[in-house]
PDB file of C-alpha atoms in Angstrom:
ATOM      1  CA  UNK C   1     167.621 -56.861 117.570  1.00  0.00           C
ATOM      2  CA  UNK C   2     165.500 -56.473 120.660  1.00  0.00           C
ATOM      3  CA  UNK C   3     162.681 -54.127 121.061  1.00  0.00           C
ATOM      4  CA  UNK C   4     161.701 -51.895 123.987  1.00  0.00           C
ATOM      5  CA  UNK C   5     158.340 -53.017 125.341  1.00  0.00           C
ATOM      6  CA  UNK C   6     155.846 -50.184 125.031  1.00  0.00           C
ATOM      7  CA  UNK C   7     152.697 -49.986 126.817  1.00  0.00           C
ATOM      8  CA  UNK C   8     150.963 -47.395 124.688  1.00  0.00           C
ATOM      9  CA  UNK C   9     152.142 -49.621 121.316  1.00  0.00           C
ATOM     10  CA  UNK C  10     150.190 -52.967 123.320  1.00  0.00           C
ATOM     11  CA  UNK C  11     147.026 -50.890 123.735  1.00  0.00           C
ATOM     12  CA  UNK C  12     146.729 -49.529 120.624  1.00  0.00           C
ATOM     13  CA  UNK C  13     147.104 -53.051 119.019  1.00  0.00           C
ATOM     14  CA  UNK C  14     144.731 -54.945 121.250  1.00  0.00           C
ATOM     15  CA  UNK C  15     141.698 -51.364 120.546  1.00  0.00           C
ATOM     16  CA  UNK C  16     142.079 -52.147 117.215  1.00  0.00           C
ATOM     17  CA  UNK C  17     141.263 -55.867 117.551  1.00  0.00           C
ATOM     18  CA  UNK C  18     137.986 -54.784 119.691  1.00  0.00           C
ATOM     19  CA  UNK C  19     137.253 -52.895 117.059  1.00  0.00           C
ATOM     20  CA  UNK C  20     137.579 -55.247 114.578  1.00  0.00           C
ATOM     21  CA  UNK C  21     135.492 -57.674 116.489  1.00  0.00           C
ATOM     22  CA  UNK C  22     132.677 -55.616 116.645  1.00  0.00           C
ATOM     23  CA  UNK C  23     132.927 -54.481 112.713  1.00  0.00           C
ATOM     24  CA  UNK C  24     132.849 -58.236 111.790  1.00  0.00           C
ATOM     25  CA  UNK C  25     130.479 -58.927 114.085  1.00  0.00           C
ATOM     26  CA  UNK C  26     126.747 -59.779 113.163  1.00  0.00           C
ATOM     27  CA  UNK C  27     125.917 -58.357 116.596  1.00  0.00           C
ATOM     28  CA  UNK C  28     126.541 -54.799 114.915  1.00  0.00           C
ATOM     29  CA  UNK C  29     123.924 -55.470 112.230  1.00  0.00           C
ATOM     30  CA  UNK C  30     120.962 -56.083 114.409  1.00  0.00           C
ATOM     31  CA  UNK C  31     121.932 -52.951 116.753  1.00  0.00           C
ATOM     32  CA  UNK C  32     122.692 -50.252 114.641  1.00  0.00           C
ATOM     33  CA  UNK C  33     123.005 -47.456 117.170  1.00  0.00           C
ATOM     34  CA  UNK C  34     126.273 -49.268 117.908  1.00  0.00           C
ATOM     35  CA  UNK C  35     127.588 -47.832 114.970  1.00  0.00           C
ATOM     36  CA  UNK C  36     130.448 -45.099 115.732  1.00  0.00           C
ATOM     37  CA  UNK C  37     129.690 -43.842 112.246  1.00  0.00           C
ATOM     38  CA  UNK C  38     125.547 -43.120 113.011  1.00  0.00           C
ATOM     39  CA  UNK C  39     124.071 -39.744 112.672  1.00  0.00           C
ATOM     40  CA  UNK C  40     122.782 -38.121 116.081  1.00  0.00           C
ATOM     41  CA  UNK C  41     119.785 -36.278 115.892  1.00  0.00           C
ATOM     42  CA  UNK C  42     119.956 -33.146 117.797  1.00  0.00           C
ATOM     43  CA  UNK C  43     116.755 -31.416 119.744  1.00  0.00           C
ATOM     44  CA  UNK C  44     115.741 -28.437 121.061  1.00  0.00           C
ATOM     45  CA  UNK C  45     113.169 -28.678 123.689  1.00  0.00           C
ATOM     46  CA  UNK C  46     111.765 -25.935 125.175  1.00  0.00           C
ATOM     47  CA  UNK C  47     108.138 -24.272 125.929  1.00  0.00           C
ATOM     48  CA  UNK C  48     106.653 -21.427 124.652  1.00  0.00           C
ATOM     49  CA  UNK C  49     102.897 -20.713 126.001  1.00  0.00           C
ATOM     50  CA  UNK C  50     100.598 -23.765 126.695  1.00  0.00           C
ATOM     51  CA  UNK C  51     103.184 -25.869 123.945  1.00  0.00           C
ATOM     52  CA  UNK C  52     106.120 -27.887 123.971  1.00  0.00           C
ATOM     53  CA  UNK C  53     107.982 -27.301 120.972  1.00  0.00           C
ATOM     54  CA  UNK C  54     110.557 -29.562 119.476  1.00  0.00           C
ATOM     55  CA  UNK C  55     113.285 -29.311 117.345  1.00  0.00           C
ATOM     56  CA  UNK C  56     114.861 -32.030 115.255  1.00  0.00           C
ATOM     57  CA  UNK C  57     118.092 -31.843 113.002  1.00  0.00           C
ATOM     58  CA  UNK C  58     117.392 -34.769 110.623  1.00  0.00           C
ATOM     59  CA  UNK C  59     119.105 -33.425 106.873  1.00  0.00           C
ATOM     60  CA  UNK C  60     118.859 -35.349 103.953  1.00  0.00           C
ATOM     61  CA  UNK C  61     115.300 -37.090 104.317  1.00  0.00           C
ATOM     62  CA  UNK C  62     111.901 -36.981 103.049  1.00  0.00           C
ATOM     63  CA  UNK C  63     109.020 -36.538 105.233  1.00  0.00           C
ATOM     64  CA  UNK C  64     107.435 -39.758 104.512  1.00  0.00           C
ATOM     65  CA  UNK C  65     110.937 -41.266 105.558  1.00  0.00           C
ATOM     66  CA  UNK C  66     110.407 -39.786 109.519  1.00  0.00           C
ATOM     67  CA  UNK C  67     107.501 -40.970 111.950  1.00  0.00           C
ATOM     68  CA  UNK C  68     106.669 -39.136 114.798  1.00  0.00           C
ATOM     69  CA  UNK C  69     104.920 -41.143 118.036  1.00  0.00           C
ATOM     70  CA  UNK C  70     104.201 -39.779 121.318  1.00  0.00           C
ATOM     71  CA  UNK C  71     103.171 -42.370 124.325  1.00  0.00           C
ATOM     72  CA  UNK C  72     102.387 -41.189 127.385  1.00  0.00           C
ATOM     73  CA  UNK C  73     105.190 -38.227 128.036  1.00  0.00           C
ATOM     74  CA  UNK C  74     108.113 -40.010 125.445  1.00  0.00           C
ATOM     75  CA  UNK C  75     108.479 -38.846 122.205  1.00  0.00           C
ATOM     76  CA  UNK C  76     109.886 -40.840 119.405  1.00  0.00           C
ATOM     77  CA  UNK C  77     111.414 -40.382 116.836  1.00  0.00           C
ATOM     78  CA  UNK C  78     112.331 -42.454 114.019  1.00  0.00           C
ATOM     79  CA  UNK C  79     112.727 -43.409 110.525  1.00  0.00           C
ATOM     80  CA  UNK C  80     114.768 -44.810 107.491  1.00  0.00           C
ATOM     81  CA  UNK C  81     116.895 -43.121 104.945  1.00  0.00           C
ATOM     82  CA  UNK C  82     116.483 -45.435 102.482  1.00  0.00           C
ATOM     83  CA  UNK C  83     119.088 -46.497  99.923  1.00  0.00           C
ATOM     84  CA  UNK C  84     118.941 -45.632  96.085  1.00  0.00           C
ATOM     85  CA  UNK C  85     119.139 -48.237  93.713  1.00  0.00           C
ATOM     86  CA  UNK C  86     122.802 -49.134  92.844  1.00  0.00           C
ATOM     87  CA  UNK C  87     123.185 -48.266  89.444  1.00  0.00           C
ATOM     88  CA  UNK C  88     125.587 -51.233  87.549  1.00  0.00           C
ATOM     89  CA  UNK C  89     127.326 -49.091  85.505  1.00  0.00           C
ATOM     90  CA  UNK C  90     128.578 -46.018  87.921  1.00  0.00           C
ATOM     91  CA  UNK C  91     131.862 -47.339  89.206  1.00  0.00           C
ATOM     92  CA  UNK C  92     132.751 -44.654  92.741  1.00  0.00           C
ATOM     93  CA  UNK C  93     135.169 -43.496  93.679  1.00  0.00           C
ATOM     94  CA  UNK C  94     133.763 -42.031  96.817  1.00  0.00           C
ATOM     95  CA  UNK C  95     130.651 -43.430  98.699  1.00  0.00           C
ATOM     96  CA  UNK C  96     129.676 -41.716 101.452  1.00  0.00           C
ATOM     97  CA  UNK C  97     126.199 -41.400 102.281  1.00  0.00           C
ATOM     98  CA  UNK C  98     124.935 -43.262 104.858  1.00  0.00           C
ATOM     99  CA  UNK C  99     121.398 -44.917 104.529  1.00  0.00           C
ATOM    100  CA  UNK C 100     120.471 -46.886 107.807  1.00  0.00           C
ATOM    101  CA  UNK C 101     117.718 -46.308 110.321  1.00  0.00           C
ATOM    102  CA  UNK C 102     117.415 -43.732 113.242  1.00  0.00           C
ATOM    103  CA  UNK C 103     115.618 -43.426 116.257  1.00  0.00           C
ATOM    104  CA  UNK C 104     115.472 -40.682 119.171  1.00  0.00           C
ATOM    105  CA  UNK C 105     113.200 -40.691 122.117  1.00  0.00           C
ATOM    106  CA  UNK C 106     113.066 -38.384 124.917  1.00  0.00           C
ATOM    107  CA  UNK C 107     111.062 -37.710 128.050  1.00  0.00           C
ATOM    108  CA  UNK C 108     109.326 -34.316 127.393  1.00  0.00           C
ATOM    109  CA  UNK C 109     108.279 -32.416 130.505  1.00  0.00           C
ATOM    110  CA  UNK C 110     104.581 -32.952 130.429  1.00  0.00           C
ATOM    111  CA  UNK C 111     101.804 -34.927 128.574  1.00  0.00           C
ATOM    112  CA  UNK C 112     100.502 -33.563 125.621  1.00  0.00           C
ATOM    113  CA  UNK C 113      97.487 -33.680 123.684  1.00  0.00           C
ATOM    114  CA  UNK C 114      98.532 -35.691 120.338  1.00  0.00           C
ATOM    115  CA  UNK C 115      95.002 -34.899 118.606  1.00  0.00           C
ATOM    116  CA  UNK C 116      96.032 -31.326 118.434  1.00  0.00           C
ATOM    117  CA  UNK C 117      99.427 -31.412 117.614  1.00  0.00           C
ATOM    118  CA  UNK C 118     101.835 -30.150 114.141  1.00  0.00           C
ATOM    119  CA  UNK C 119     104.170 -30.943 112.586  1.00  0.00           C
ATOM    120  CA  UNK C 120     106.314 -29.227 110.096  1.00  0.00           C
ATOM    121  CA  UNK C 121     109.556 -30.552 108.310  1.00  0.00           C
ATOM    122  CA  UNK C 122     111.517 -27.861 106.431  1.00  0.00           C
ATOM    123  CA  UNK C 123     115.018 -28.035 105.509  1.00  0.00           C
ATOM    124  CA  UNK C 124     116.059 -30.859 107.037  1.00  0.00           C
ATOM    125  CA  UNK C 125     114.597 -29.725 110.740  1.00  0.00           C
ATOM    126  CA  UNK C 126     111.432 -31.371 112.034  1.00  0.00           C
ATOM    127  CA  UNK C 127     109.392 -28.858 114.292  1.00  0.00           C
ATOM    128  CA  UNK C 128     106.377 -30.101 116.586  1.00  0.00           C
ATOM    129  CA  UNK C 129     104.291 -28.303 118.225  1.00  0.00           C
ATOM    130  CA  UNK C 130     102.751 -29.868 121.388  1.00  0.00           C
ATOM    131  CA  UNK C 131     100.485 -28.720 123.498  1.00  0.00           C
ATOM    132  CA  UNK C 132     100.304 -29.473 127.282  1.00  0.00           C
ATOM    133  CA  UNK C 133      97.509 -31.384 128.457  1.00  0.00           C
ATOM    134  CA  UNK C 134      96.229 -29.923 131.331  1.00  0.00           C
ATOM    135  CA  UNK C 135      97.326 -31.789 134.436  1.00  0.00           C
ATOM    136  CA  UNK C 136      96.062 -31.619 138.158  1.00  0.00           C
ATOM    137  CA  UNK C 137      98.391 -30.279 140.595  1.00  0.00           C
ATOM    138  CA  UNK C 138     100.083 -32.030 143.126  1.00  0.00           C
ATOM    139  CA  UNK C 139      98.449 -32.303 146.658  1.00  0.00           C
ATOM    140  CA  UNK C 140      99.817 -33.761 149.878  1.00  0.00           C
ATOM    141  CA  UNK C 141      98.315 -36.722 151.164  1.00  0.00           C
ATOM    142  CA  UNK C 142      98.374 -36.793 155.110  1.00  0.00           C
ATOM    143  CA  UNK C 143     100.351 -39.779 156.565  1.00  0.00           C
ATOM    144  CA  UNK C 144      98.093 -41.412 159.289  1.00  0.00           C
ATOM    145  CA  UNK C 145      99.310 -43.840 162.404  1.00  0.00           C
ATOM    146  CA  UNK C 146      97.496 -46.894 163.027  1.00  0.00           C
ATOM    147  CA  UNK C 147      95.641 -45.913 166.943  1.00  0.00           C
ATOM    148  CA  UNK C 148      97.269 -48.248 169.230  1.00  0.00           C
ATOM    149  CA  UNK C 149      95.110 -50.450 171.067  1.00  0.00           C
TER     150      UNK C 149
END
């Protein structure tokens, strides 16, 4: 019996090899914000007086499992949610926590003074207060012509 050639059937097959690839892969392990299952951490950024505040979604951790670094204007982020100890005699049925490490950096809109800023981690959302460090304004520097001789 012959069978119709279908485009849609050949794509399919050769997405699921790519995948495959890249689940066996070690590549995966030593880059794991390649993995399609990761958590994102979502932000709110926005001002409010003479502060940059920041919101971060990050359930299900500790505070001492989150570190907060700011260099410059880029915030970062990042952490591990670290793995219990595997208990010998539960046998799952269903695993599906993940514990693997995160990491989020952003440009925020201005520098701010680290020395002075909070931090506060309550159900699962990290806020930071930031205030701006006060910054020169711009000015125009006057383009001059070499005289000809």
């Amino acid at each position: 019996m012959l069978a119709r050639f279908d485009p849609w059937r050949e794509m399919d097959h050769m997405r699921r090899g790519i995948e495959r690839l890249f689940d066996e892969s070690p590549f995966r392990r030593e880059f794991p914000f390649l993995d399609k299952e990761a958590a994102t951490m979502p932000l709110d950024i926005y001002e409010e007086g003479n502060n940059i505040v920041v919101k971060a979604s990050i359930p299900g951790l500790k505070p001492e499992d989150i570190k907060v670094e700011v260099r410059g204007d880029v915030l970062r982020i990042y952490g591990e949610a670290k793995k219990e100890e595997e208990k010998k005699e539960r046998n799952y049925h269903l695993r599906e926590h993940r514990y693997t490490r995160f990491e989020r950096s952003v440009t925020l809109p201005s520098e701010v003074l680290t020395d002075q800023a909070e931090a506060v981690f309550e159900n699962g959302v990290l806020t930071l207060t930031l205030p701006k460090s006060e910054t020169t304004p711009a000015k125009a520097i006057p383009i001059k012509t070499p005289a000809k001789v």
